[in-house]
mmCIF file of C-alpha atoms in Angstrom:
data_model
loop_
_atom_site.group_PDB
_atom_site.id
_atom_site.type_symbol
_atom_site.label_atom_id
_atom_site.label_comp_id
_atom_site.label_asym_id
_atom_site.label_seq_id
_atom_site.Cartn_x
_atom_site.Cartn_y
_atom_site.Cartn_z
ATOM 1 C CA UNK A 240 20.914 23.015 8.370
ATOM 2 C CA UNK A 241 19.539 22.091 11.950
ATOM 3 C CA UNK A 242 16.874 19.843 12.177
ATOM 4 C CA UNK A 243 13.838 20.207 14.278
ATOM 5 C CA UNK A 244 14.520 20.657 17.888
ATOM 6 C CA UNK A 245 12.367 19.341 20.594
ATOM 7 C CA UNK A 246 12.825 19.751 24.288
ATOM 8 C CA UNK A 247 12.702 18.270 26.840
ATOM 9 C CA UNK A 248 13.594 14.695 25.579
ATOM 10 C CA UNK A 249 11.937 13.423 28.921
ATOM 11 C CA UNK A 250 9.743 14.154 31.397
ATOM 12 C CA UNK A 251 8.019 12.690 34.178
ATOM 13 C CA UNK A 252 5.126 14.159 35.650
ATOM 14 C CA UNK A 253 2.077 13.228 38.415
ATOM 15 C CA UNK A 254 -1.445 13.193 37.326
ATOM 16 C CA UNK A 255 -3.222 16.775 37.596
ATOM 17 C CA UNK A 256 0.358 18.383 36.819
ATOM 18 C CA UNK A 257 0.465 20.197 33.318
ATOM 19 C CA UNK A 258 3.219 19.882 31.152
ATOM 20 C CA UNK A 259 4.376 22.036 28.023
ATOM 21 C CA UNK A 260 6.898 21.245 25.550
ATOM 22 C CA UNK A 261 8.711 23.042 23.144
ATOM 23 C CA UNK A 262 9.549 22.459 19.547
ATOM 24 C CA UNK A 263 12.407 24.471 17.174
ATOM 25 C CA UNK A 264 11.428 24.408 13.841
ATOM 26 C CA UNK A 265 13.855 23.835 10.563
ATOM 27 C CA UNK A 266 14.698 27.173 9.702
ATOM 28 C CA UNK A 267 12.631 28.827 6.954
ATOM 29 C CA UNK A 268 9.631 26.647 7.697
ATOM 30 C CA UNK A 269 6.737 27.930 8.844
ATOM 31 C CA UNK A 270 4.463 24.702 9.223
ATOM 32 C CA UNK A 271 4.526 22.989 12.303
ATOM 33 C CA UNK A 272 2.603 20.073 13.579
ATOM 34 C CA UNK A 273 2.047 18.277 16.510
ATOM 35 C CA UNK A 274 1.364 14.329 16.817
ATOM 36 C CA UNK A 275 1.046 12.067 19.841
ATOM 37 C CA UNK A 276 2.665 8.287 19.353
ATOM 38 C CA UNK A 277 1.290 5.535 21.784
ATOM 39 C CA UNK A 278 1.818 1.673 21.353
ATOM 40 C CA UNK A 279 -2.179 1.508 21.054
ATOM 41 C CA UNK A 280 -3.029 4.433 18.902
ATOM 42 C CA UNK A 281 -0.098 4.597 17.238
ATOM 43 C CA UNK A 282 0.929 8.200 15.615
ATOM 44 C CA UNK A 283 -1.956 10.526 16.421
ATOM 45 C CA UNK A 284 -2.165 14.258 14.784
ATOM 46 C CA UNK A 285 -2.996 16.799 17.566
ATOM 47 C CA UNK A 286 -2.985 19.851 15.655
ATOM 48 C CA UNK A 287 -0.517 22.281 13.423
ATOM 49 C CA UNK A 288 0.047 25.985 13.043
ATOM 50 C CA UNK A 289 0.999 28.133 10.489
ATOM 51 C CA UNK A 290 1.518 31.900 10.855
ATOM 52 C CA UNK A 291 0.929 31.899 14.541
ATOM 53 C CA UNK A 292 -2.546 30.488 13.735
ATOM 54 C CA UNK A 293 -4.090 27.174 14.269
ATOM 55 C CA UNK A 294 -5.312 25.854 10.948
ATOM 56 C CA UNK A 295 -6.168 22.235 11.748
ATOM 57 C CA UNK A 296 -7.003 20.589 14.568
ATOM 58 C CA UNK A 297 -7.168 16.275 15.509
ATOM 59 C CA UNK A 298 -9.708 14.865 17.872
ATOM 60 C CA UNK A 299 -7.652 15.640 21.435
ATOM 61 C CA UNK A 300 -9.712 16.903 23.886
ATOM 62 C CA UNK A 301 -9.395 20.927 25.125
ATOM 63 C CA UNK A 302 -6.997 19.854 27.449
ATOM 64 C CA UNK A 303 -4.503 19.672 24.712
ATOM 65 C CA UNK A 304 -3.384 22.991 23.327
ATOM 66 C CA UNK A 305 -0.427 25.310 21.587
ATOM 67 C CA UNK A 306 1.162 27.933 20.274
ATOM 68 C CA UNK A 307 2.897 29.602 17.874
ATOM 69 C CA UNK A 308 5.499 32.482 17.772
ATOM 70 C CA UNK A 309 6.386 35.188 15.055
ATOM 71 C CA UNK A 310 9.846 33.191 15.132
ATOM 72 C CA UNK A 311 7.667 29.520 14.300
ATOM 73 C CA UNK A 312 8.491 28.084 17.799
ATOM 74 C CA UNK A 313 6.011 26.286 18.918
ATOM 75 C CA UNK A 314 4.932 25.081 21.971
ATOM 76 C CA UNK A 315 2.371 22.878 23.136
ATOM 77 C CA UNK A 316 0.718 22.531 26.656
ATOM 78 C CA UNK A 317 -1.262 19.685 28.733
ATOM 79 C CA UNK A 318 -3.267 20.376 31.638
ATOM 80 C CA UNK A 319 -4.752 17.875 34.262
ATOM 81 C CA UNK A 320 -2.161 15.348 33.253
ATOM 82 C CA UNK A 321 -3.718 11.720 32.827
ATOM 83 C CA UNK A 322 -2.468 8.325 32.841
ATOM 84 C CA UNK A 323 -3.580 8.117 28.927
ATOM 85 C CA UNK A 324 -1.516 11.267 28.437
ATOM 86 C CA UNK A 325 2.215 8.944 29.185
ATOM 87 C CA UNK A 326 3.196 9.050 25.131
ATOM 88 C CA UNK A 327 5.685 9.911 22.923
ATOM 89 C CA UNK A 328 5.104 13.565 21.780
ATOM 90 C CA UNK A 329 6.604 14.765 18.585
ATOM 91 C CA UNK A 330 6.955 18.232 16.496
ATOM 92 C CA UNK A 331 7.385 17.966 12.732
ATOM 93 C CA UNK A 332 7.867 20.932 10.707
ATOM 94 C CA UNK A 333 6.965 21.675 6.552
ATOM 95 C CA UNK A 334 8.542 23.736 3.910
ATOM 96 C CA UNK A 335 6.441 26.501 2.431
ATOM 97 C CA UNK A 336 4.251 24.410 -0.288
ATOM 98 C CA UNK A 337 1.038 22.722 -0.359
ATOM 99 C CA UNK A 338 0.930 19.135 1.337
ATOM 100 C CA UNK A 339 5.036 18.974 1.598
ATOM 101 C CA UNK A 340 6.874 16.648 3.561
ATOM 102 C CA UNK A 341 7.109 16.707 7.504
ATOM 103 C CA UNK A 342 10.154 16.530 9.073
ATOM 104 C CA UNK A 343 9.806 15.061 12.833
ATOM 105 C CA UNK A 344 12.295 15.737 16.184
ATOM 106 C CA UNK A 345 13.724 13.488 18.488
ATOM 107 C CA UNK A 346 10.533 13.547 19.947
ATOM 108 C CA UNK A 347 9.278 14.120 23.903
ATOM 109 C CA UNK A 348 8.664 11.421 26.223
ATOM 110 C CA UNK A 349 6.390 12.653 28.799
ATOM 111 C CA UNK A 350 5.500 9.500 31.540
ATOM 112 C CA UNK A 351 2.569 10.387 33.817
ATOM 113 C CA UNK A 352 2.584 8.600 36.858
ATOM 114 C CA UNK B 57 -12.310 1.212 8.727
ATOM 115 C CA UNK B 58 -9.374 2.785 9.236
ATOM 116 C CA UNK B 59 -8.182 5.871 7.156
ATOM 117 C CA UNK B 60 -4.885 4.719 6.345
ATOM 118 C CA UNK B 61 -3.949 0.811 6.694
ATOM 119 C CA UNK B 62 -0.794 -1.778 6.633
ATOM 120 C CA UNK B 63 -0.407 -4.574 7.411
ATOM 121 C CA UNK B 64 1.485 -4.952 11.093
ATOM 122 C CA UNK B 65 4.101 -7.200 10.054
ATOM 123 C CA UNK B 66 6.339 -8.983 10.779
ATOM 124 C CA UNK B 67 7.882 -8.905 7.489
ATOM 125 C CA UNK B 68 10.775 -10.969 7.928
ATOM 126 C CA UNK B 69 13.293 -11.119 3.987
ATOM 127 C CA UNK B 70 16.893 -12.251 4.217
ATOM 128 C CA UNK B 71 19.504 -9.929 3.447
ATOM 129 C CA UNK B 72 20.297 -9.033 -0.120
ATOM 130 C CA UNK B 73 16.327 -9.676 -1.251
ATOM 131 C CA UNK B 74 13.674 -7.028 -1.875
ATOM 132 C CA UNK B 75 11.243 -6.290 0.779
ATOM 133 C CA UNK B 76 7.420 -5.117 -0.544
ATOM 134 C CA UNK B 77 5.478 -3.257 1.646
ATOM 135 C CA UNK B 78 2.400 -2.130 1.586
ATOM 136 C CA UNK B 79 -0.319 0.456 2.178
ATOM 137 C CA UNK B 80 -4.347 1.361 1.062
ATOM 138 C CA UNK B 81 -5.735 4.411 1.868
ATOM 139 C CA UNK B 82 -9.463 5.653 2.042
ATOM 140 C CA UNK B 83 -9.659 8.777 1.150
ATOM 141 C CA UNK B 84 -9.924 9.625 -2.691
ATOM 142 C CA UNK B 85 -9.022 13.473 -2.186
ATOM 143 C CA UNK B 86 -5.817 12.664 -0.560
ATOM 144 C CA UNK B 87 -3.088 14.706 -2.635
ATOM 145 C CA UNK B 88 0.205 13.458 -0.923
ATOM 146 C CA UNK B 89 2.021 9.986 0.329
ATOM 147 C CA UNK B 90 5.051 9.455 2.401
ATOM 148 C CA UNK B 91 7.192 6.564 3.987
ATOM 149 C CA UNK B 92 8.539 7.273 7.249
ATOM 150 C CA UNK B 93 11.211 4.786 9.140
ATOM 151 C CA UNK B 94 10.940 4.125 12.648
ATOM 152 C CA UNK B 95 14.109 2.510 14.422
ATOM 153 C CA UNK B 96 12.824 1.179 17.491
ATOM 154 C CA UNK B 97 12.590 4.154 20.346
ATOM 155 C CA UNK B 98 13.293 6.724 17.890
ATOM 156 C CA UNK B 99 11.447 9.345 15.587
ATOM 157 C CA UNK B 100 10.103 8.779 12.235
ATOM 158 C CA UNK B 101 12.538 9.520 9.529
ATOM 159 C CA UNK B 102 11.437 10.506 5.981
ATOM 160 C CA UNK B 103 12.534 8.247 3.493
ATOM 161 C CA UNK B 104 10.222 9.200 0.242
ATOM 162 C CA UNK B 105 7.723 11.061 -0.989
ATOM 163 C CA UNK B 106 5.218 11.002 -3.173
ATOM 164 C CA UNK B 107 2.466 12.443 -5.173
ATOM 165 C CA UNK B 108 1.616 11.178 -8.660
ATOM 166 C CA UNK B 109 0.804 7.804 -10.009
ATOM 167 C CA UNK B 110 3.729 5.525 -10.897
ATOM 168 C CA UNK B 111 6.735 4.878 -9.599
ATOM 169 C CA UNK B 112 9.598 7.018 -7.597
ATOM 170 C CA UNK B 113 13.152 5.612 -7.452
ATOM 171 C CA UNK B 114 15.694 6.759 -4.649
ATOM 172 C CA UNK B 115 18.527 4.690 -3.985
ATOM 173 C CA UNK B 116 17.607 1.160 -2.907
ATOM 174 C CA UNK B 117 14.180 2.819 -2.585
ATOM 175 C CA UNK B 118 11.236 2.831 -5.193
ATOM 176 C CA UNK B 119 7.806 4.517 -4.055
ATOM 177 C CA UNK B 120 4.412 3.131 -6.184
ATOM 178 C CA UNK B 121 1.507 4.646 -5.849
ATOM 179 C CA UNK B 122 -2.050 3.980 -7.754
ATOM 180 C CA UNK B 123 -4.995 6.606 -7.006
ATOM 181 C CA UNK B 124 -7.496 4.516 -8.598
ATOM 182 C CA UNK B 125 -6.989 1.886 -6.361
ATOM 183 C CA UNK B 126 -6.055 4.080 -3.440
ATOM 184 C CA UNK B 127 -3.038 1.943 -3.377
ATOM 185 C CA UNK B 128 0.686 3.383 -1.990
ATOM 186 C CA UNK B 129 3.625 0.521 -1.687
ATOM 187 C CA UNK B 130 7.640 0.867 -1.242
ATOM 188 C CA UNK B 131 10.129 -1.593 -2.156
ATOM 189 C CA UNK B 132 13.652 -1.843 -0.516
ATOM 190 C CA UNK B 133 15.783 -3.823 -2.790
ATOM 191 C CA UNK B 134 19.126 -5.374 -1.626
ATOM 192 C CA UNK B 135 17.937 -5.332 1.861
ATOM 193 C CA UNK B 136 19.718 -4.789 4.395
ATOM 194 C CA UNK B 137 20.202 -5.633 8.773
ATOM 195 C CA UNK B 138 20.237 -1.976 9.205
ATOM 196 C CA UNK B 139 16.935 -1.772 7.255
ATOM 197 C CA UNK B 140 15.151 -3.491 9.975
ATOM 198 C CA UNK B 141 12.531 -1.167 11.315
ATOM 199 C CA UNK B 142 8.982 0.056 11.091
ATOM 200 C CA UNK B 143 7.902 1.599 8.278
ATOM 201 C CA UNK B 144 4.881 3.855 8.647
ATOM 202 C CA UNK B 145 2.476 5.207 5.465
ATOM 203 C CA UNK B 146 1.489 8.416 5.896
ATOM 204 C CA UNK B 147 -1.235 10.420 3.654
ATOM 205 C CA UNK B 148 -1.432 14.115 3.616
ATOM 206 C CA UNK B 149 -5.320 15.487 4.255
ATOM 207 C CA UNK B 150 -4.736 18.901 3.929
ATOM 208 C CA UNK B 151 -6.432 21.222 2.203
ATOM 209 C CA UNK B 152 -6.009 23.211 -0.540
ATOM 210 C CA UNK B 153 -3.974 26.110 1.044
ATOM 211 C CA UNK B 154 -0.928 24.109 1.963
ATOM 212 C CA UNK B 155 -2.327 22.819 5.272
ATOM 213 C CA UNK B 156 -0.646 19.665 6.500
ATOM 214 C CA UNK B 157 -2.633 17.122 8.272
ATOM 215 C CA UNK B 158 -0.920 13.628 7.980
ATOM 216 C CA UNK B 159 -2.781 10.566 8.552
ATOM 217 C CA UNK B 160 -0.479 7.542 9.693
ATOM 218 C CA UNK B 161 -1.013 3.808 9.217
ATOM 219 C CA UNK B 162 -0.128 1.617 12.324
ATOM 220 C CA UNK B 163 3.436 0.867 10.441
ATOM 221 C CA UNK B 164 4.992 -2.966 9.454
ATOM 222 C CA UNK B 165 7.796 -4.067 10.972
ATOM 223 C CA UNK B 166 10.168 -5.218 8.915
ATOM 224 C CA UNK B 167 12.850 -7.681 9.860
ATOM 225 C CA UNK B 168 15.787 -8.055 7.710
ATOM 226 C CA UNK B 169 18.207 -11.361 8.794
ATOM 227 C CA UNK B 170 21.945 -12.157 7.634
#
């Protein structure tokens, strides 16, 4: 069974620019959450969706936001690109359950410069 | 205080012994624990779950985990170089409904030498 499937791995972008990256769920799950990994913060949850529908949300501001399609892709989008923003960004995805596990992709590195 | 804390480690055990690690959460509704590894500029692996009191045992691997005292721990017996890494506690705050909200301590590194 694939695993979950971020892309891109990398990016670099220039403050203002907006960014969105995209995240391939294990197959059959329909759970999929989004967290932000800095040295300082450390693993940060942004939000998650389930059914196309956001269900919970972390403390991100509104320029942090996402998706989610009838097939569970999922993508999520940042506009007005800050320094702050240069993080590791990864997708996990959940089997159907309450409070399962999360499995986590390879992650995005997005760099703002 | 923070939701979910560790301490930040190092941990340094030789090879062969059993490293503890640790982790206290705050709040008493939580419902669900994991252990995630983190190899250095990777993403966190799952390693165990779990979701009553006692103990779990997987592999080299045994999860704890005390409600009353809010208290999670893993062990990693017969430790190994290629255990070196950080391990990150994570508690589920979701809802009842299934919703999945994890709430991540700031990981302990652990450093295993020959």
């Amino acid at each position: 069974k694939a695993g979950v499937t971020q892309t891109p791995r990398y990016l670099i972008k220039t403050r203002g620019q907006q960014v969105t990256l995209s995240c391939s769920p294990i197959s059959g799950h329909r759970s999929v959450s989004w967290y932000q990994q800095t040295p300082g913060q450390g693993l940060q949850f942004l939000f998650e969706y389930f059914s196309e529908t956001q269900r919970n949300k972390g403390n991100f501001p509104g320029r942090f936001s996402g998706r989610q399609f009838s097939n569970s892709r999922s993508e999520m989008n940042v506009s007005t690109l800050e320094l702050g923003d240069s993080a590791l960004y990864l997708c996990a995805s959940s089997p159907p359950g309450e409070n399962t596990e999360a499995f986590f992709g390879q992650g995005t590195r997005l760099t703002v410069v | 205080q923070k939701e979910v804390e560790q301490n930040s480690g190092p941990l340094s055990v030789p090879e062969g012994a059993i490293a503890s690690l640790n982790c206290t959460y705050s709040d008493r509704g939580s419902q669900s624990f994991f252990w995630y590894r983190q190899y250095s500029g990777k993403s966190p692996e799952l390693i165990m779950s779990i979701y009553s009191n006692g103990d779990k045992e997987d592999g080299r691997f045994t999860a704890q985990l005390n409600k009353a005292s809010q208290y999670v721990s893993l062990l990693i017996r017969d430790s190994q170089p290629s255990d070196s890494a950080t391990y990150l506690c994570a508690v589920n705050k979701g809802f009842s409904g299934g919703y999945n909200k994890l709430i991540f301590g700031a990981g302990t590194r652990l450093a295993v030498h020959p």
